[in-house]
Short mmCIF file of N, CA and C in Angstrom, two decimals:
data_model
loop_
_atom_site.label_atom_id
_atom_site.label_comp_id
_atom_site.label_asym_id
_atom_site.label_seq_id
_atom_site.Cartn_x
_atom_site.Cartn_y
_atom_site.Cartn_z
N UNK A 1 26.13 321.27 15.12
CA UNK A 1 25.80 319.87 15.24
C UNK A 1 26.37 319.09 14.05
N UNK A 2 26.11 319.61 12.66
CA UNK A 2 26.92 319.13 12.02
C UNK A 2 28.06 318.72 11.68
N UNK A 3 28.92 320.12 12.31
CA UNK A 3 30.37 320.11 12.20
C UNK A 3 30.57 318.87 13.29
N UNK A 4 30.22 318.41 14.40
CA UNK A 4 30.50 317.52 15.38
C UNK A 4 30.49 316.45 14.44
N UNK A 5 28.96 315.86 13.59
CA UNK A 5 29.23 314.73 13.29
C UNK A 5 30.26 314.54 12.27
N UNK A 6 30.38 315.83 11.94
CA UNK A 6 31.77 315.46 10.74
C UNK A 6 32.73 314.82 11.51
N UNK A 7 33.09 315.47 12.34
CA UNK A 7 34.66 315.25 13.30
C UNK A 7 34.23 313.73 13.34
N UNK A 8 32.89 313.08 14.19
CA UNK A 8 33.14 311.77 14.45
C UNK A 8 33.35 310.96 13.36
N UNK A 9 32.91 311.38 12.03
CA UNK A 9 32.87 310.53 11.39
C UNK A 9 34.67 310.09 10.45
N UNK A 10 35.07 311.37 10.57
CA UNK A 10 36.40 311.84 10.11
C UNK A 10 37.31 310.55 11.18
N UNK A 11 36.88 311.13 12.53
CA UNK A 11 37.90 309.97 13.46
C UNK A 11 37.61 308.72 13.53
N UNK A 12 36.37 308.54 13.31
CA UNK A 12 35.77 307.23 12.72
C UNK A 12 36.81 306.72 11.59
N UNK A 13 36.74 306.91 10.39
CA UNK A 13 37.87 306.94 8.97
C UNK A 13 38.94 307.03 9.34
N UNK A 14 39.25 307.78 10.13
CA UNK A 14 40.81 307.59 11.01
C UNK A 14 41.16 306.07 11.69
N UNK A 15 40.18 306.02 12.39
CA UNK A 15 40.39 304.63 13.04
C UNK A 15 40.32 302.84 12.22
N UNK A 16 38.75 303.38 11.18
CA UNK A 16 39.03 302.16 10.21
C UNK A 16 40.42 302.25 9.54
N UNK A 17 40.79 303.25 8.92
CA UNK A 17 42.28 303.22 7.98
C UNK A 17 43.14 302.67 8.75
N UNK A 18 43.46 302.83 10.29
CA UNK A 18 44.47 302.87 11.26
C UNK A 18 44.27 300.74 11.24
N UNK A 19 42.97 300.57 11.88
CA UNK A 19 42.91 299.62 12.06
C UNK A 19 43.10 298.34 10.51
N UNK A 20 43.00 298.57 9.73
CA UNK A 20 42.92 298.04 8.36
C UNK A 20 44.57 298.28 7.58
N UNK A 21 44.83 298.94 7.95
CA UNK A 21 46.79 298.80 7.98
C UNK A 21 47.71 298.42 9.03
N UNK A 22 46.65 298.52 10.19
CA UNK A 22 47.51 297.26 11.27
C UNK A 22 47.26 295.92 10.80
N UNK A 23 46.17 295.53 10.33
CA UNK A 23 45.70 294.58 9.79
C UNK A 23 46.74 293.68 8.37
N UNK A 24 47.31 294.81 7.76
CA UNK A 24 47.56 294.65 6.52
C UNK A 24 49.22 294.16 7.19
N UNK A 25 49.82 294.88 8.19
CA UNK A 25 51.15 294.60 8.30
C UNK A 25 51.16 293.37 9.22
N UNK A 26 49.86 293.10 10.12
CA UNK A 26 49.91 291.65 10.60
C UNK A 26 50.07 290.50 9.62
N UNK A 27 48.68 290.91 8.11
CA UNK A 27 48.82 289.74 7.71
C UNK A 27 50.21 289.48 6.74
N UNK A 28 51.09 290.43 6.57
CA UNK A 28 52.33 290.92 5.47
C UNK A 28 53.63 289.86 6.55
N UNK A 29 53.30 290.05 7.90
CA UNK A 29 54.33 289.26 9.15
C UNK A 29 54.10 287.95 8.82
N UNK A 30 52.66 287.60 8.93
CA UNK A 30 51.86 285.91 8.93
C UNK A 30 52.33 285.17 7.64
N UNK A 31 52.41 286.35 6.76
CA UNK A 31 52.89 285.54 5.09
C UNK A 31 54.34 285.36 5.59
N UNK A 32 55.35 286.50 6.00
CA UNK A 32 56.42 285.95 6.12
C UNK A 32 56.93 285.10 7.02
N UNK A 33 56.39 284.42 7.87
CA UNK A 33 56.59 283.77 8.82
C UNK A 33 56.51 282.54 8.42
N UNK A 34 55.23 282.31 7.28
CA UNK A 34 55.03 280.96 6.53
C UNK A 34 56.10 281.18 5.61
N UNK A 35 56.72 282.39 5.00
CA UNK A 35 57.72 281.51 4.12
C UNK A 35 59.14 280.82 4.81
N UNK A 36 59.26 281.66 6.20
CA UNK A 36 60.59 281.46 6.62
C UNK A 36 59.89 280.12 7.06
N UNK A 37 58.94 279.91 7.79
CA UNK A 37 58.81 277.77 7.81
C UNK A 37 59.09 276.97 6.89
N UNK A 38 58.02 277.62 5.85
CA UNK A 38 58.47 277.11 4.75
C UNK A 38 60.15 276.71 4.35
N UNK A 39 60.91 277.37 3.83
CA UNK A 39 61.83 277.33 3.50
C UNK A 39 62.86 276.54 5.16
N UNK A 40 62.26 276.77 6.08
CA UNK A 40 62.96 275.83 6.86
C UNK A 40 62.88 274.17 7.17
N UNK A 41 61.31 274.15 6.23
CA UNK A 41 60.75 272.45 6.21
C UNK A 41 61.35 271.87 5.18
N UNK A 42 62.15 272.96 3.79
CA UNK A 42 62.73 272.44 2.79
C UNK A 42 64.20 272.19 3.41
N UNK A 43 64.78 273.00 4.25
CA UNK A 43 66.21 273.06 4.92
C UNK A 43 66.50 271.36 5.59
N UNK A 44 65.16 271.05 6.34
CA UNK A 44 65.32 269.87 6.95
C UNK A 44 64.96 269.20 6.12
N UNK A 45 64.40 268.84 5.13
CA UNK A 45 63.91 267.80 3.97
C UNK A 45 65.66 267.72 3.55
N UNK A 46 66.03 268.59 2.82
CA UNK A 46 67.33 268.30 2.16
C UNK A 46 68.21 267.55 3.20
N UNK A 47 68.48 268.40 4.38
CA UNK A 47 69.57 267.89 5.10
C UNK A 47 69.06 266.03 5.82
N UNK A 48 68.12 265.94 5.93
CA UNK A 48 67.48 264.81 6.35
C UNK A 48 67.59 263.31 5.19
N UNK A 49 67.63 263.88 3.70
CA UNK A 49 67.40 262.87 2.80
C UNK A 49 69.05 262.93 2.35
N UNK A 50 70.20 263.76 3.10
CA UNK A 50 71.08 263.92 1.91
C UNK A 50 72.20 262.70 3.23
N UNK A 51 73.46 262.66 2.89
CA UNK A 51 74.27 262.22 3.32
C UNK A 51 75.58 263.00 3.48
N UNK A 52 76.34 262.16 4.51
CA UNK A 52 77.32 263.04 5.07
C UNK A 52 78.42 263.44 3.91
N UNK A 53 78.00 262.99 2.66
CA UNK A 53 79.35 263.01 1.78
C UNK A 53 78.52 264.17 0.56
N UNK A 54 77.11 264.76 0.66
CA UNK A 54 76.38 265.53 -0.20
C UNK A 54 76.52 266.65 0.53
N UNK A 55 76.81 266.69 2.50
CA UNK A 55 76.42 267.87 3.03
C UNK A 55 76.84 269.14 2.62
N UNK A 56 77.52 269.33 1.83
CA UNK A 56 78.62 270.89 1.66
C UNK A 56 77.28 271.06 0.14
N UNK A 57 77.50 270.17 -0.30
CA UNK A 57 76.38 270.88 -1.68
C UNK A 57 75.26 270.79 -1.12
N UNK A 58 74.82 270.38 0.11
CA UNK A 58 73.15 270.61 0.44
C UNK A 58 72.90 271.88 1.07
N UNK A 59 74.38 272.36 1.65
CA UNK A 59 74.06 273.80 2.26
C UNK A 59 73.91 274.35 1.42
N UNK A 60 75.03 274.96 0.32
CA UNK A 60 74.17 275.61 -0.87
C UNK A 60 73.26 275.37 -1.23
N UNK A 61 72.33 274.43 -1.55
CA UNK A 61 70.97 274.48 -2.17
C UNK A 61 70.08 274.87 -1.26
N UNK A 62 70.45 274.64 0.09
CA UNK A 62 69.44 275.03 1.06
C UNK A 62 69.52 276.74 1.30
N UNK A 63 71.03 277.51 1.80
CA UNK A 63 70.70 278.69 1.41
C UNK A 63 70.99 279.40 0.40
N UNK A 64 70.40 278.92 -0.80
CA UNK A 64 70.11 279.19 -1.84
C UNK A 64 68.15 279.36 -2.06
N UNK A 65 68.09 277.87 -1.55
CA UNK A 65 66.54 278.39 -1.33
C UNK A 65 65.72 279.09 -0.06
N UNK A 66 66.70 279.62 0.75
CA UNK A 66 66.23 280.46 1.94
C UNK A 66 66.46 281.79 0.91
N UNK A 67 67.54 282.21 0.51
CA UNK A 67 67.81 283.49 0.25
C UNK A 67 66.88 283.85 -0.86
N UNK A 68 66.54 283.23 -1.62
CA UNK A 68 65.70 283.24 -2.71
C UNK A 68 64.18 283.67 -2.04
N UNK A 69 63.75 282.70 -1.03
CA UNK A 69 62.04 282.43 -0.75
C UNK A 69 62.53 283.81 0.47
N UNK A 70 63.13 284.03 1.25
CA UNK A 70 63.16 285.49 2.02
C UNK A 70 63.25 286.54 1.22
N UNK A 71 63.95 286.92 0.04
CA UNK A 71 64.12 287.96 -1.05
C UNK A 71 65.10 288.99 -0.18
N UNK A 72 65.59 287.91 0.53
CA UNK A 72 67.23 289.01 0.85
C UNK A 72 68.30 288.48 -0.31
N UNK A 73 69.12 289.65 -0.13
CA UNK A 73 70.77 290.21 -1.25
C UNK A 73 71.53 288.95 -0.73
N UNK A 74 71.64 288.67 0.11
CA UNK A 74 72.75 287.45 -0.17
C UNK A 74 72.56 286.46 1.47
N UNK A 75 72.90 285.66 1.85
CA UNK A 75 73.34 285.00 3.00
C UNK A 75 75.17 284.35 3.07
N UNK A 76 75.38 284.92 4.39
CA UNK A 76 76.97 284.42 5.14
C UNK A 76 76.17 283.67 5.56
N UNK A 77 77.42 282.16 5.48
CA UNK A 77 77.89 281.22 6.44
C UNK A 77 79.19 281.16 7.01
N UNK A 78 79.46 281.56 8.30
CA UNK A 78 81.21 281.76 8.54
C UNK A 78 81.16 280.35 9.24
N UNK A 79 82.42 280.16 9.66
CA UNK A 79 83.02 278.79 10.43
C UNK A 79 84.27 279.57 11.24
N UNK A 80 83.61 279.43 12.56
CA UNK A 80 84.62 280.30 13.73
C UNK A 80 86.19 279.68 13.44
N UNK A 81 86.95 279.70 14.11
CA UNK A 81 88.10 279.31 14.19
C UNK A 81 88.65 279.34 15.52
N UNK A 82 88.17 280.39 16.47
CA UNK A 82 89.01 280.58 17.47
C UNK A 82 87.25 281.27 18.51
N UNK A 83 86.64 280.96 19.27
CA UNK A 83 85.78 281.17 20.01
C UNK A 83 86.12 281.34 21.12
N UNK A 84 86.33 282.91 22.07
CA UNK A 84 86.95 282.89 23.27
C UNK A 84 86.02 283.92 23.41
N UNK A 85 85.82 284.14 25.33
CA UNK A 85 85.27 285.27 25.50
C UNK A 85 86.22 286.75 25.14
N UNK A 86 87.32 286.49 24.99
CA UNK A 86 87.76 288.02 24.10
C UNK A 86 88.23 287.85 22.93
N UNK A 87 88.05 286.89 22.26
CA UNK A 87 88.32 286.46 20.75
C UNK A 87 87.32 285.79 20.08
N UNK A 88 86.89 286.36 18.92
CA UNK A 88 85.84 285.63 17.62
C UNK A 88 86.89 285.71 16.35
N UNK A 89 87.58 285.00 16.09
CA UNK A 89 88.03 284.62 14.22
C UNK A 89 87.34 283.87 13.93
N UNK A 90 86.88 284.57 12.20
CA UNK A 90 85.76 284.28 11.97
C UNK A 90 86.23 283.90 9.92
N UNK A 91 85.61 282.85 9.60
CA UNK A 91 86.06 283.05 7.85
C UNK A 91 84.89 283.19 6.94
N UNK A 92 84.43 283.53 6.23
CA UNK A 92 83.72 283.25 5.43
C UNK A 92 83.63 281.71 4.66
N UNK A 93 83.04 281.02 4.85
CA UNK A 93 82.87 279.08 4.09
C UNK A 93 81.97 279.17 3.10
N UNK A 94 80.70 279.71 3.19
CA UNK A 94 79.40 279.53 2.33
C UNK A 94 79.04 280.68 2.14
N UNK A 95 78.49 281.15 0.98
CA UNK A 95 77.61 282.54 0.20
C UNK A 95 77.07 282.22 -0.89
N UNK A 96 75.94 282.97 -0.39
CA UNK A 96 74.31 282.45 -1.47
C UNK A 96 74.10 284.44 -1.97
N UNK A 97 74.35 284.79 -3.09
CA UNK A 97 73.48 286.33 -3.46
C UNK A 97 72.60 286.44 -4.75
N UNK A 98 72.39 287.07 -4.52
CA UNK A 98 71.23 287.31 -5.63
C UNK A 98 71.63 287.76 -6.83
N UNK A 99 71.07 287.37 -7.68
CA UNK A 99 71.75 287.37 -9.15
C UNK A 99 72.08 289.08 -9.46
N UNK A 100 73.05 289.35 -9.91
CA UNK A 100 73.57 290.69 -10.24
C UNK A 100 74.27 291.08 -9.68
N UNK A 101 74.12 290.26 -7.90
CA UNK A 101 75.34 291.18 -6.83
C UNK A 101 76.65 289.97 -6.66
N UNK A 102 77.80 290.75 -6.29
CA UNK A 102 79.12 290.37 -6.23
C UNK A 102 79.41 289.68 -5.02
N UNK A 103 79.79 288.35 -5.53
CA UNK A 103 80.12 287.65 -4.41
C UNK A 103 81.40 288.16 -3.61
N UNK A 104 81.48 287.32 -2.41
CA UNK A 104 82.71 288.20 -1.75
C UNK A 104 83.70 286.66 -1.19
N UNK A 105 83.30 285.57 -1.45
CA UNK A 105 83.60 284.77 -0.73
C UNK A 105 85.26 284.50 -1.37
N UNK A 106 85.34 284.40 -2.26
CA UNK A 106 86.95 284.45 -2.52
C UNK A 106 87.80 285.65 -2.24
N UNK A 107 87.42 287.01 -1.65
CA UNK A 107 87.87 287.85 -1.31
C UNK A 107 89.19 287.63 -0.07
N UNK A 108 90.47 288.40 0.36
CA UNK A 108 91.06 287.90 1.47
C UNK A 108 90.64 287.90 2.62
N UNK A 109 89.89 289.34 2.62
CA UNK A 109 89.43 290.66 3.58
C UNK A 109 88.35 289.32 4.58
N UNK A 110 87.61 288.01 3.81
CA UNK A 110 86.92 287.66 4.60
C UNK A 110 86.94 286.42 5.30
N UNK A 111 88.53 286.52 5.29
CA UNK A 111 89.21 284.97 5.60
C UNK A 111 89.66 285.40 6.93
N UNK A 112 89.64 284.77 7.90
CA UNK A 112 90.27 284.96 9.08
C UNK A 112 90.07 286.72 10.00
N UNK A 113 88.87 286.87 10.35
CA UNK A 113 88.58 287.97 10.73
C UNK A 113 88.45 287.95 12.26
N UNK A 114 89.22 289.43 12.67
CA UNK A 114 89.65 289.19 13.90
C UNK A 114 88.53 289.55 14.74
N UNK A 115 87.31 289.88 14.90
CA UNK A 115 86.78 290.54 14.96
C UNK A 115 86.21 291.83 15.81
N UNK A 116 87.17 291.20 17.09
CA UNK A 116 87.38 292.43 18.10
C UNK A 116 88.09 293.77 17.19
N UNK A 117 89.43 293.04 16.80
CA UNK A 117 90.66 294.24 15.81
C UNK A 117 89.61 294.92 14.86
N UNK A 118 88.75 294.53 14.42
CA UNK A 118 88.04 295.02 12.96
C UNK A 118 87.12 296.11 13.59
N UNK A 119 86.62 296.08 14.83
CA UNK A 119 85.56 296.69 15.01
C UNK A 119 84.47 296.30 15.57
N UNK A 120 84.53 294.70 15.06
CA UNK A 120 82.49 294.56 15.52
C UNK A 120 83.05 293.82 17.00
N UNK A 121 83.31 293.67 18.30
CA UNK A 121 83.18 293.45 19.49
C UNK A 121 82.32 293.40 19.58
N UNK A 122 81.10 293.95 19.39
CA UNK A 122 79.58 293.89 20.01
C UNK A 122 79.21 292.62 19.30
N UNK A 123 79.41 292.25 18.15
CA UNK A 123 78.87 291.12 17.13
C UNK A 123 79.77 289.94 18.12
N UNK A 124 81.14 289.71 18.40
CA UNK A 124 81.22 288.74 19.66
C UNK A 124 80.58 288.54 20.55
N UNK A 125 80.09 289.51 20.51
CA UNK A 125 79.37 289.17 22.10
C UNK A 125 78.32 288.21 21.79
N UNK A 126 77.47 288.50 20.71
CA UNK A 126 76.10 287.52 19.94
C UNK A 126 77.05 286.34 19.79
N UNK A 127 77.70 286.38 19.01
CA UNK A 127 78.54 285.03 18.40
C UNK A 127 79.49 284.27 19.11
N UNK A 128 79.84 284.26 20.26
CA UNK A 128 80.43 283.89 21.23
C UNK A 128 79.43 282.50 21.68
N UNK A 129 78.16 283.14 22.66
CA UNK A 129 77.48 282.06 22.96
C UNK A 129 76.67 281.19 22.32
N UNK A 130 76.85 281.89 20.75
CA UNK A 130 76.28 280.62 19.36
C UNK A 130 75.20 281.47 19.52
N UNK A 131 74.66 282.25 19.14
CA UNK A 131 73.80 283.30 18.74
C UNK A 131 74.06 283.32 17.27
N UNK A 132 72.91 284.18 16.03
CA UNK A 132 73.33 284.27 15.06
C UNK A 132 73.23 285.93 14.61
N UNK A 133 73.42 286.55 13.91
CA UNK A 133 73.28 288.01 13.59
C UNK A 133 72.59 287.63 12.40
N UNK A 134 71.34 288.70 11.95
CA UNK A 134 70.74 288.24 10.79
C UNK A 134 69.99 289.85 11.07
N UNK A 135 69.64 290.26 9.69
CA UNK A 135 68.63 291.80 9.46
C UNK A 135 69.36 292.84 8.19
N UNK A 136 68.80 293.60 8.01
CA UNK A 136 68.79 294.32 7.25
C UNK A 136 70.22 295.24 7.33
N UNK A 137 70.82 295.32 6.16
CA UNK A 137 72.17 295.92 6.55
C UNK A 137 71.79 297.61 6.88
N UNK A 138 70.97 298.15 6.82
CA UNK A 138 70.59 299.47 7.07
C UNK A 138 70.18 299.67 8.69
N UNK A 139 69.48 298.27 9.14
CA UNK A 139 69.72 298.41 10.37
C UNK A 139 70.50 297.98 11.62
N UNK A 140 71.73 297.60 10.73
CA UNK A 140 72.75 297.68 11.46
C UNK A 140 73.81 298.69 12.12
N UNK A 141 74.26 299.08 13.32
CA UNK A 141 75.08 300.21 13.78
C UNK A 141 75.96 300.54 13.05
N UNK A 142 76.39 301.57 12.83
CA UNK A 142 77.83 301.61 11.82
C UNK A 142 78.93 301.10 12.21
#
């Protein structure tokens, strides 16, 4: 009889822990969800108060303060060039990284990318109909 109530109480402790770290990664989503608003109510504040002759320095400040308030390594901004259903050229225009890491934006490699020739075809397919690609570079396909 004892040994029984152990077990319940054991799966009992099982279930509070279970339930109290679902808990913990809901409220860990809810915080990040307010920062990505956040940082998107500052995106439209800037772009809203600035003018058409500030816009190129308001994108930097804006993802500057996305990349910062998300605590991702860097943010691309490309500017297509050529948008076809079997063609994406793609350049690199804007890059925001985090202090210590190497920018890439004056690089050649990220000027005019073919992107079927390179490999990513599947990433046309998102970027074709104005979709955006965004996540963790670890969980990206190789």
């Amino acid at each position: 009889m004892i040994q029984a109530q152990l077990k319940v109480i054991l799966v009992n402790m099982n279930t509070a822990v279970s339930a109290a770290e679902a808990l913990s990664h809901e409220a860990q989503a809810l915080a990040r969800r307010d920062t990505i608003l956040s940082a998107l109510t500052y995106a439209a504040d800037v772009f809203l108060r600035g003018s058409l002759a500030t816009w190129q320095e308001n994108v930097l400040q804006v993802i500057r303060q996305l990349g910062g308030k998300l605590g991702t390594s860097r943010i691309f901004l490309c500017k297509h060039s050529e948008v076809t259903n079997e063609h994406v050229i793609t350049a690199l225009r804007y890059e925001w990284v985090r202090q210590g890491d190497v920018t890439r934006i004056d690089v050649p490699q990220m000027q005019n990318i073919h992107l079927q020739q390179q490999g990513f075809g599947r990433w046309a397919g998102v970027l074709y109909p104005g979709e955006i690609l965004y996540g963790k570079r670890e969980d990206f396909p190789e």
